[in-house]
Coordinates of C-alpha atoms in Angstrom, one line a residue:
M1 CA 0.0 0.0 0.0
S2 CA 1.4 3.4 -1.0
K3 CA 2.1 6.2 1.4
R4 CA -0.5 8.4 -0.3
T5 CA -3.2 5.7 0.1
K6 CA -2.5 5.2 3.8
T7 CA -2.8 9.0 4.4
L8 CA -6.2 9.1 2.6
L9 CA -7.5 6.2 4.7
L10 CA -6.4 7.8 7.9
A11 CA -8.1 11.0 7.0
L12 CA -11.4 9.2 6.3
V13 CA -11.2 7.4 9.7
I14 CA -10.7 10.7 11.5
L15 CA -13.7 12.3 9.6
A16 CA -15.9 9.3 10.5
L17 CA -15.0 9.7 14.2
L18 CA -15.8 13.4 14.1
V19 CA -19.2 12.9 12.5
G20 CA -20.0 10.3 15.1
L21 CA -19.0 12.5 17.9
F22 CA -21.2 15.4 16.5
F23 CA -24.3 13.3 16.5
A24 CA -23.6 11.9 20.0
V25 CA -23.3 15.4 21.4
K26 CA -26.4 16.5 19.6
L27 CA -28.4 13.6 21.2
L28 CA -27.3 14.6 24.6
L29 CA -28.3 18.4 24.2
P30 CA -31.9 19.5 25.1
Q31 CA -34.1 19.8 22.1
D32 CA -35.6 23.3 21.1
D33 CA -39.4 22.9 21.0
G34 CA -39.9 26.5 19.7
T35 CA -40.6 28.1 23.2
A36 CA -37.0 29.3 23.9
S37 CA -36.6 33.1 24.1
S38 CA -33.7 35.6 24.4
S39 CA -31.9 36.1 27.7
V40 CA -33.7 39.4 28.3
E41 CA -37.1 37.9 27.5
S42 CA -36.5 35.0 29.8
T43 CA -35.8 37.3 32.7
S44 CA -38.5 39.9 31.9
I45 CA -41.3 40.0 34.4
K46 CA -44.8 41.5 33.9
L47 CA -45.4 43.9 36.9
I48 CA -48.7 45.3 35.6
S49 CA -51.0 43.7 33.0
M50 CA -54.6 44.9 32.8
S51 CA -57.1 46.3 30.4
S52 CA -57.6 50.1 30.2
D53 CA -61.3 49.2 30.8
E54 CA -60.3 48.0 34.3
L55 CA -58.7 51.4 35.2
S56 CA -60.5 53.6 37.6
S57 CA -57.7 56.0 38.7
V58 CA -53.9 56.6 38.6
E59 CA -52.3 58.6 41.3
V60 CA -48.6 59.7 41.2
S61 CA -47.3 61.0 44.5
R62 CA -44.0 63.0 44.6
S63 CA -42.7 65.6 46.9
E64 CA -42.6 68.3 44.2
G65 CA -46.2 67.5 43.1
G66 CA -47.9 64.7 41.3
F67 CA -51.3 64.2 39.8
V68 CA -54.5 62.1 40.0
L69 CA -56.0 60.9 36.8
R70 CA -59.5 59.5 36.9
V71 CA -61.5 57.5 34.4
E72 CA -65.2 57.3 34.5
D73 CA -67.6 56.2 31.7
G74 CA -64.7 56.3 29.3
E75 CA -64.0 60.0 30.1
S76 CA -60.7 61.0 31.7
S77 CA -60.1 63.9 34.0
I78 CA -57.2 65.4 36.2
D79 CA -57.9 66.5 39.7
G80 CA -57.7 70.3 39.8
L81 CA -58.2 70.8 36.1
E82 CA -62.0 70.3 36.0
G83 CA -63.5 72.1 33.0
L84 CA -60.1 72.8 31.3
P85 CA -59.0 71.4 27.9
L86 CA -56.7 68.5 28.4
D87 CA -53.9 67.0 26.3
S88 CA -55.3 63.7 25.1
D89 CA -52.0 62.3 24.0
R90 CA -50.6 62.7 27.6
I91 CA -53.7 61.2 29.1
S92 CA -53.3 58.2 26.8
S93 CA -49.7 57.8 27.7
V94 CA -50.4 57.7 31.4
V95 CA -53.2 55.1 30.9
S96 CA -50.9 53.0 28.7
Q97 CA -48.0 53.0 31.1
A98 CA -50.1 52.5 34.2
T99 CA -51.9 49.4 32.8
S100 CA -48.9 47.6 31.3
M101 CA -45.4 47.6 32.9
T102 CA -42.7 45.0 32.3
A103 CA -39.5 44.7 34.4
R104 CA -36.3 44.1 32.6
E105 CA -35.3 41.8 35.4
M106 CA -35.5 41.1 39.1
V107 CA -32.5 42.7 40.6
E108 CA -32.8 41.2 44.1
E109 CA -35.5 39.1 45.7
S110 CA -34.9 40.0 49.3
P111 CA -32.6 43.0 49.5
T112 CA -30.9 43.7 52.8
S113 CA -30.8 47.4 52.2
L114 CA -33.4 49.3 50.2
G115 CA -31.2 52.3 50.4
L116 CA -28.9 50.8 47.8
Y117 CA -31.7 51.3 45.3
G118 CA -33.1 54.6 46.6
L119 CA -36.2 52.7 47.8
D120 CA -35.9 53.6 51.4
N121 CA -37.0 57.1 50.4
P122 CA -38.7 56.6 47.0
S123 CA -38.5 59.4 44.4
Y124 CA -42.2 58.9 43.8
S125 CA -45.0 56.3 44.0
L126 CA -47.7 55.1 41.7
T127 CA -51.1 53.9 42.9
V128 CA -53.4 52.2 40.4
T129 CA -57.0 51.6 41.3
K130 CA -59.2 49.3 39.4
T131 CA -62.9 49.5 38.7
D132 CA -63.5 46.7 41.2
G133 CA -62.1 48.8 44.0
S134 CA -58.8 46.9 44.4
S135 CA -55.5 48.8 44.1
F136 CA -51.8 48.3 44.2
T137 CA -48.8 50.7 44.7
L138 CA -45.3 50.7 43.2
D139 CA -42.4 52.7 44.6
F140 CA -39.7 54.1 42.3
G141 CA -36.1 54.7 43.4
L142 CA -32.7 55.5 41.8
E143 CA -32.0 55.4 38.1
S144 CA -29.2 53.3 36.7
S145 CA -27.2 55.2 34.0
V146 CA -25.6 52.0 32.9
S147 CA -28.7 50.0 32.1
Y148 CA -31.1 53.0 31.6
T149 CA -33.4 51.5 34.1
T150 CA -35.2 52.6 37.3
Y151 CA -35.4 50.5 40.4
V152 CA -39.0 49.6 41.2
K153 CA -40.7 47.7 44.1
L154 CA -44.3 46.7 44.7
S155 CA -45.2 48.1 48.1
D156 CA -46.5 44.6 49.3
S157 CA -43.4 42.8 48.1
D158 CA -39.7 42.7 49.0
A159 CA -38.4 42.1 45.5
V160 CA -36.6 44.9 43.6
Y161 CA -37.0 45.1 39.8
A162 CA -35.3 47.2 37.1
V163 CA -37.7 48.8 34.6
Y164 CA -36.6 50.8 31.6
T165 CA -36.9 54.5 32.6
S166 CA -38.3 55.4 29.2
D167 CA -41.3 53.2 30.1
L168 CA -42.1 55.4 33.0
S169 CA -41.9 58.8 31.3
S170 CA -45.5 59.8 31.7
F171 CA -45.2 59.6 35.5
E172 CA -43.0 62.6 35.4
Y173 CA -45.8 64.9 34.4
T174 CA -47.1 67.6 36.7
V175 CA -50.7 68.7 36.8
E176 CA -50.1 71.7 34.5
D177 CA -48.6 69.4 31.9
F178 CA -52.0 67.9 31.2
V179 CA -53.5 71.2 30.1
S180 CA -53.7 71.3 26.4
R181 CA -51.3 73.8 24.8
K182 CA -53.2 73.7 21.5
I183 CA -54.9 77.1 21.5
I184 CA -57.4 76.7 18.6
P185 CA -59.2 73.4 17.9
D186 CA -59.2 72.0 14.4
L187 CA -61.7 73.7 12.0
S188 CA -63.7 71.9 9.3
E189 CA -62.4 71.8 5.8
N190 CA -65.2 74.2 4.8
A191 CA -64.1 76.9 7.2
D192 CA -63.3 80.2 5.3
F193 CA -61.4 83.0 6.9
K194 CA -63.8 86.0 7.2
S195 CA -62.1 88.7 9.3
I196 CA -59.6 89.7 12.0
S197 CA -59.9 92.7 14.2
F198 CA -57.5 94.4 16.7
S199 CA -58.2 96.7 19.6
G200 CA -56.8 97.3 23.1
A201 CA -54.2 99.6 24.6
D202 CA -52.0 99.5 21.6
Y203 CA -54.7 100.7 19.2
A204 CA -56.2 104.2 19.2
E205 CA -59.0 102.9 17.1
P206 CA -60.1 99.4 15.9
F207 CA -58.0 97.9 13.1
V208 CA -60.1 95.5 11.0
I209 CA -59.3 93.3 8.0
E210 CA -62.1 91.4 6.3
K211 CA -63.2 89.7 3.2
Y212 CA -64.5 92.4 0.9
D213 CA -66.1 92.5 -2.5
F214 CA -65.0 95.7 -4.2
D215 CA -67.0 94.8 -7.3
A216 CA -70.2 94.6 -5.4
D217 CA -69.4 98.0 -3.9
E218 CA -68.8 99.3 -7.5
D219 CA -65.4 100.4 -6.4
S220 CA -63.0 100.5 -9.4
T221 CA -60.0 101.6 -7.4
Y222 CA -59.0 98.2 -6.2
S223 CA -60.0 95.6 -8.7
Y224 CA -58.7 92.1 -8.2
F225 CA -58.5 92.4 -4.3
S226 CA -60.6 90.1 -2.2
Y227 CA -59.6 91.3 1.3
A228 CA -59.4 94.8 2.6
I229 CA -58.7 96.9 5.7
T230 CA -62.2 98.3 6.5
S231 CA -61.1 100.3 9.6
P232 CA -59.7 102.9 10.1
S233 CA -60.1 103.3 6.3
L234 CA -60.9 101.2 3.3
K235 CA -57.7 99.9 1.7
P236 CA -56.7 96.6 0.1
V237 CA -54.4 94.0 1.6
D238 CA -52.5 91.1 0.1
A239 CA -54.6 88.0 0.7
E240 CA -51.6 85.7 0.5
S241 CA -49.9 87.5 3.4
I242 CA -53.1 87.6 5.4
F243 CA -53.6 83.8 4.9
A244 CA -50.0 83.3 6.1
Y245 CA -50.9 85.1 9.3
V246 CA -54.1 83.1 9.7
D247 CA -52.2 79.9 9.3
E248 CA -49.8 81.0 12.1
I249 CA -52.8 81.8 14.3
L250 CA -54.3 78.3 13.7
D251 CA -51.0 76.7 14.5
T252 CA -50.4 78.6 17.7
T253 CA -49.3 76.4 20.6
A254 CA -48.6 77.7 24.1
Q255 CA -45.1 77.6 25.5
S256 CA -46.5 77.0 29.0
V257 CA -49.6 77.2 31.2
L258 CA -49.2 79.7 34.0
A259 CA -52.6 79.5 35.7
G260 CA -55.8 77.4 35.4
N261 CA -59.1 78.9 36.7
Y262 CA -57.2 82.1 37.2
T263 CA -58.1 84.9 39.7
E264 CA -58.6 88.6 39.1
E265 CA -55.3 89.2 40.9
E266 CA -53.5 86.9 38.4
L267 CA -55.1 88.8 35.6
R268 CA -53.6 92.0 37.0
Q269 CA -50.3 90.4 37.6
Y270 CA -49.9 89.4 34.0
G271 CA -51.3 92.6 32.5
L272 CA -54.5 90.9 31.2
D273 CA -57.0 93.0 33.0
E274 CA -56.2 95.7 30.4
P275 CA -54.5 93.8 27.6
D276 CA -52.3 95.5 25.0
A277 CA -54.2 93.8 22.2
R278 CA -57.6 92.1 21.8
I279 CA -57.7 90.1 18.7
E280 CA -60.9 88.5 17.2
V281 CA -60.6 86.1 14.3
T282 CA -63.7 85.0 12.5
F283 CA -64.3 82.0 10.2
S284 CA -67.5 81.4 8.2
E285 CA -68.9 78.1 7.3
E286 CA -71.8 77.5 4.9
Y287 CA -75.1 76.9 6.6
E288 CA -73.5 77.3 10.0
E289 CA -72.9 80.1 12.5
D290 CA -69.6 81.9 12.3
T291 CA -66.7 80.4 14.4
V292 CA -65.0 83.2 16.4
F293 CA -61.7 83.0 18.4
T294 CA -60.7 85.8 20.7
F295 CA -57.3 86.5 22.2
S296 CA -56.3 88.9 24.9
L297 CA -52.6 89.6 24.9
S298 CA -50.2 91.3 27.2
F299 CA -46.6 92.0 26.1
Q300 CA -44.0 92.1 28.8
D301 CA -40.4 92.1 27.6
D302 CA -40.1 89.1 25.3
T303 CA -42.9 87.2 27.0
V304 CA -46.5 87.2 25.7
Y305 CA -49.2 86.4 28.2
A306 CA -52.5 85.3 26.7
I307 CA -56.1 84.2 27.2
C308 CA -58.1 82.6 24.4
N309 CA -61.8 82.3 24.0
D310 CA -62.5 82.9 27.7
V311 CA -61.0 79.5 28.5
P312 CA -59.9 80.0 32.2
I313 CA -56.2 79.5 31.4
I314 CA -53.3 82.0 31.2
Y315 CA -50.8 80.9 28.7
T316 CA -47.4 82.1 27.6
L317 CA -46.8 82.3 23.8
S318 CA -43.9 83.0 21.5
K319 CA -44.2 86.5 20.1
A320 CA -45.3 86.4 16.4
D321 CA -46.0 89.0 13.8
W322 CA -49.7 88.3 13.7
M323 CA -50.0 89.6 17.3
T324 CA -49.0 93.1 16.4
L325 CA -50.5 93.8 13.0
K326 CA -51.3 97.5 12.4
Y327 CA -52.6 99.5 9.5
E328 CA -49.3 100.9 8.3
T329 CA -47.6 97.5 8.3
T330 CA -50.5 95.6 6.6
V331 CA -51.9 97.9 3.9
H332 CA -51.0 96.8 0.4
S333 CA -47.8 98.4 -1.0
L334 CA -49.6 99.4 -4.2
F335 CA -51.5 102.7 -3.9
L336 CA -54.3 101.5 -6.2
L337 CA -55.0 98.8 -8.8
P338 CA -57.7 99.7 -11.2
S339 CA -58.4 97.3 -14.0
I340 CA -57.6 98.5 -17.5
Y341 CA -61.0 97.2 -18.6
E342 CA -62.7 99.8 -16.2
V343 CA -60.7 102.8 -17.3
S344 CA -62.0 105.3 -19.9
R345 CA -59.1 107.8 -19.7
V346 CA -55.6 108.0 -18.1
T347 CA -54.1 111.5 -17.7
V348 CA -50.5 112.1 -16.7
Q349 CA -49.3 115.6 -15.8
T350 CA -45.6 116.3 -15.2
D351 CA -42.9 118.7 -16.1
G352 CA -45.4 121.2 -17.5
K353 CA -46.8 118.6 -19.9
T354 CA -50.1 116.8 -20.1
Y355 CA -50.5 113.3 -21.6
A356 CA -54.2 112.2 -22.0
F357 CA -54.9 108.6 -23.2
D358 CA -58.4 107.6 -24.1
V359 CA -59.3 103.9 -23.7
S360 CA -62.4 102.4 -25.5
G361 CA -63.8 99.1 -26.8
E362 CA -65.4 96.2 -25.0
K363 CA -61.9 94.8 -24.1
S364 CA -60.2 98.2 -24.0
E365 CA -58.6 97.3 -27.3
T366 CA -58.5 100.9 -28.6
V367 CA -56.2 103.5 -27.1
S368 CA -55.6 106.9 -28.6
Y369 CA -53.6 110.0 -27.8
N370 CA -54.6 113.3 -29.3
G371 CA -56.8 111.3 -31.7
E372 CA -53.9 109.1 -32.9
A373 CA -54.0 105.3 -32.2
I374 CA -51.5 104.0 -29.6
E375 CA -50.2 100.5 -30.0
K376 CA -52.0 98.3 -27.5
T377 CA -48.9 96.3 -26.2
A378 CA -46.9 99.5 -25.7
F379 CA -49.8 101.1 -23.8
S380 CA -50.3 97.9 -21.7
K381 CA -46.7 98.2 -20.5
F382 CA -47.1 101.9 -19.9
Y383 CA -50.3 101.2 -17.9
Q384 CA -48.5 98.5 -15.9
L385 CA -45.9 101.1 -14.9
L386 CA -48.5 103.7 -13.8
I387 CA -50.4 101.3 -11.5
G388 CA -47.1 99.9 -10.2
A389 CA -46.5 102.9 -7.9
S390 CA -45.9 101.4 -4.5
H391 CA -44.9 102.8 -1.1
D392 CA -41.6 102.1 0.7
G393 CA -43.1 101.4 4.1
N394 CA -42.4 104.9 5.5
Y395 CA -45.7 105.9 7.1
V396 CA -46.1 109.7 7.2
P397 CA -49.8 110.5 7.7
D398 CA -49.1 114.0 9.1
A399 CA -46.8 115.0 6.2
Q400 CA -47.2 118.6 4.9
P401 CA -45.6 118.8 1.4
Q402 CA -44.3 122.1 0.0
G403 CA -45.0 123.3 -3.5
D404 CA -47.0 121.8 -6.4
P405 CA -47.1 118.1 -7.4
V406 CA -44.2 117.0 -9.6
L407 CA -46.4 114.3 -11.1
T408 CA -50.2 113.8 -11.2
I409 CA -51.9 110.6 -12.6
T410 CA -55.6 110.5 -13.0
F411 CA -57.7 107.4 -13.8
D412 CA -61.3 108.1 -15.1
Y413 CA -63.7 105.2 -14.9
R414 CA -66.3 104.1 -17.4
N415 CA -69.1 102.7 -15.3
D416 CA -69.5 105.1 -12.4
G417 CA -68.1 108.3 -13.8
N418 CA -65.7 108.5 -10.8
S419 CA -62.0 109.0 -10.9
D420 CA -58.9 108.4 -8.7
T421 CA -55.9 110.7 -8.6
L422 CA -52.3 110.1 -7.4
Q423 CA -50.3 113.2 -6.7
F424 CA -46.5 113.1 -6.1
Y425 CA -44.6 115.7 -4.2
D426 CA -40.9 116.2 -3.5
A427 CA -40.0 114.7 -0.1
G428 CA -36.3 115.3 -0.1
T429 CA -33.4 112.9 -0.8
R430 CA -34.7 110.5 -3.5
K431 CA -38.2 110.4 -1.9
L432 CA -41.7 111.4 -3.0
F433 CA -44.8 112.0 -0.9
V434 CA -47.8 110.3 -2.5
A435 CA -51.3 111.5 -2.1
L436 CA -54.2 109.3 -3.1
N437 CA -57.3 111.5 -3.7
G438 CA -55.7 114.2 -1.5
E439 CA -54.6 111.9 1.4
I440 CA -50.9 111.4 2.1
E441 CA -49.9 108.3 4.1
F442 CA -46.6 107.0 2.6
T443 CA -43.5 108.0 0.7
M444 CA -41.9 106.2 -2.3
M445 CA -38.7 106.2 -4.3
S446 CA -38.3 109.2 -6.6
S447 CA -36.9 106.9 -9.4
Y448 CA -40.6 106.4 -10.3
L449 CA -40.9 110.0 -11.4
E450 CA -38.0 109.8 -13.9
K451 CA -39.3 106.5 -15.2
V452 CA -42.8 107.8 -15.9
Q453 CA -41.6 110.9 -17.6
E454 CA -39.5 108.8 -19.9
A455 CA -42.3 106.3 -20.6
C456 CA -44.7 109.1 -21.5
E457 CA -42.5 110.1 -24.4
Q458 CA -41.8 106.5 -25.4
V459 CA -45.4 105.4 -25.7
I460 CA -46.5 108.4 -27.8
N461 CA -43.5 107.8 -30.1
G462 CA -44.4 104.2 -30.7
E463 CA -41.9 102.7 -28.3
T464 CA -42.6 100.1 -25.6
P465 CA -41.7 101.3 -22.1
D466 CA -40.2 99.1 -19.4
P467 CA -42.7 98.8 -16.5
D468 CA -40.0 98.0 -13.9
W469 CA -39.2 101.4 -12.4
K470 CA -37.2 100.0 -9.5
V471 CA -34.2 98.9 -11.6

């Protein structure tokens, strides 16, 4: 027999012995019947296991203040918060954690010293009462930063357990934590923003924005606008900006709850007996009564104290732009916006010259100057420039301009025979005072004057002006 053959036979013998040994060991091992679990699962112990329907009350007692949650006929309440709106998510969290609690493991069955676990003087205790009148109490001690658990002991047992601290989070709440911080409840999909009004110490007279139909009012000055300031005067506002403010209002969430069922003294303490602003927001719904939300706000440094809808709660809110809207910061930047289809004549007077353009036709398709036709596209750009006059945010209602206007633009309307006039006065360094029908409120950039003067000559000479005057 060759050396190679002997080596091969030896290898086969060794392999056979190893296979036999494997099956022998396998027969000696306990067989897995499918019920085995991980080491953590095998040591996990159910401390509380009950249905939420069995729950009557949950009481958390701690030196710095706990809470009592009661459940009756499917309705939950917190002692001391009767009649106040509650945070349903936090209520549900307490119910969930108070009816199901699993210990990671039993730490010690009969400890010689509860002080090792902070259970000689527990941080807090939990008492759960069932609908049948029976109850049980758990004490909670120190937290382990290594295992992220808290030591827990049933009051009628010696054993100490470790429960994941995250499973006990809802027991950290105070009474105030259960007050809902959502200021405005959800509206139906059909709710339509109708108006917002401001009054109070910060307002000499009411400031009101509301849905407004200029067409129904036969007002040609502000075609295309659907919302307007109606007090202190009638002026258009940008609907998109207003809707953005309304969205902020609907999403308002309180930072904190200062007082529930507050007293008159607390109102005075937070400046809410004479609030800086009273804000009323109204939504309309088809075939239903209007929904109205009211706010009383007091501004103290960077803190806003608030009451909403006469709910007996004083909140703190983050300061937001919607809380301090005023006429001068909300009125549309354009001085007026008449539709070209409503205009019969446009007259521009400047630098000793007068340019009068007559507009006619069902679709304003005919424009003439001194009896000569003006190309429609060129006039459209010119018209766009004229109605593009916009203020720079500098509110000057008491301005007294000197001298004559440097520019006057008059729009005569077809249907009502009325007209609107813009007059521009020198206001100093690169500024113009602008008067709409004799009333001055704002200034604007003087570059508009030069642009209009140039455009007047361009349009009567067959050229197309550039409507962008801010370049």
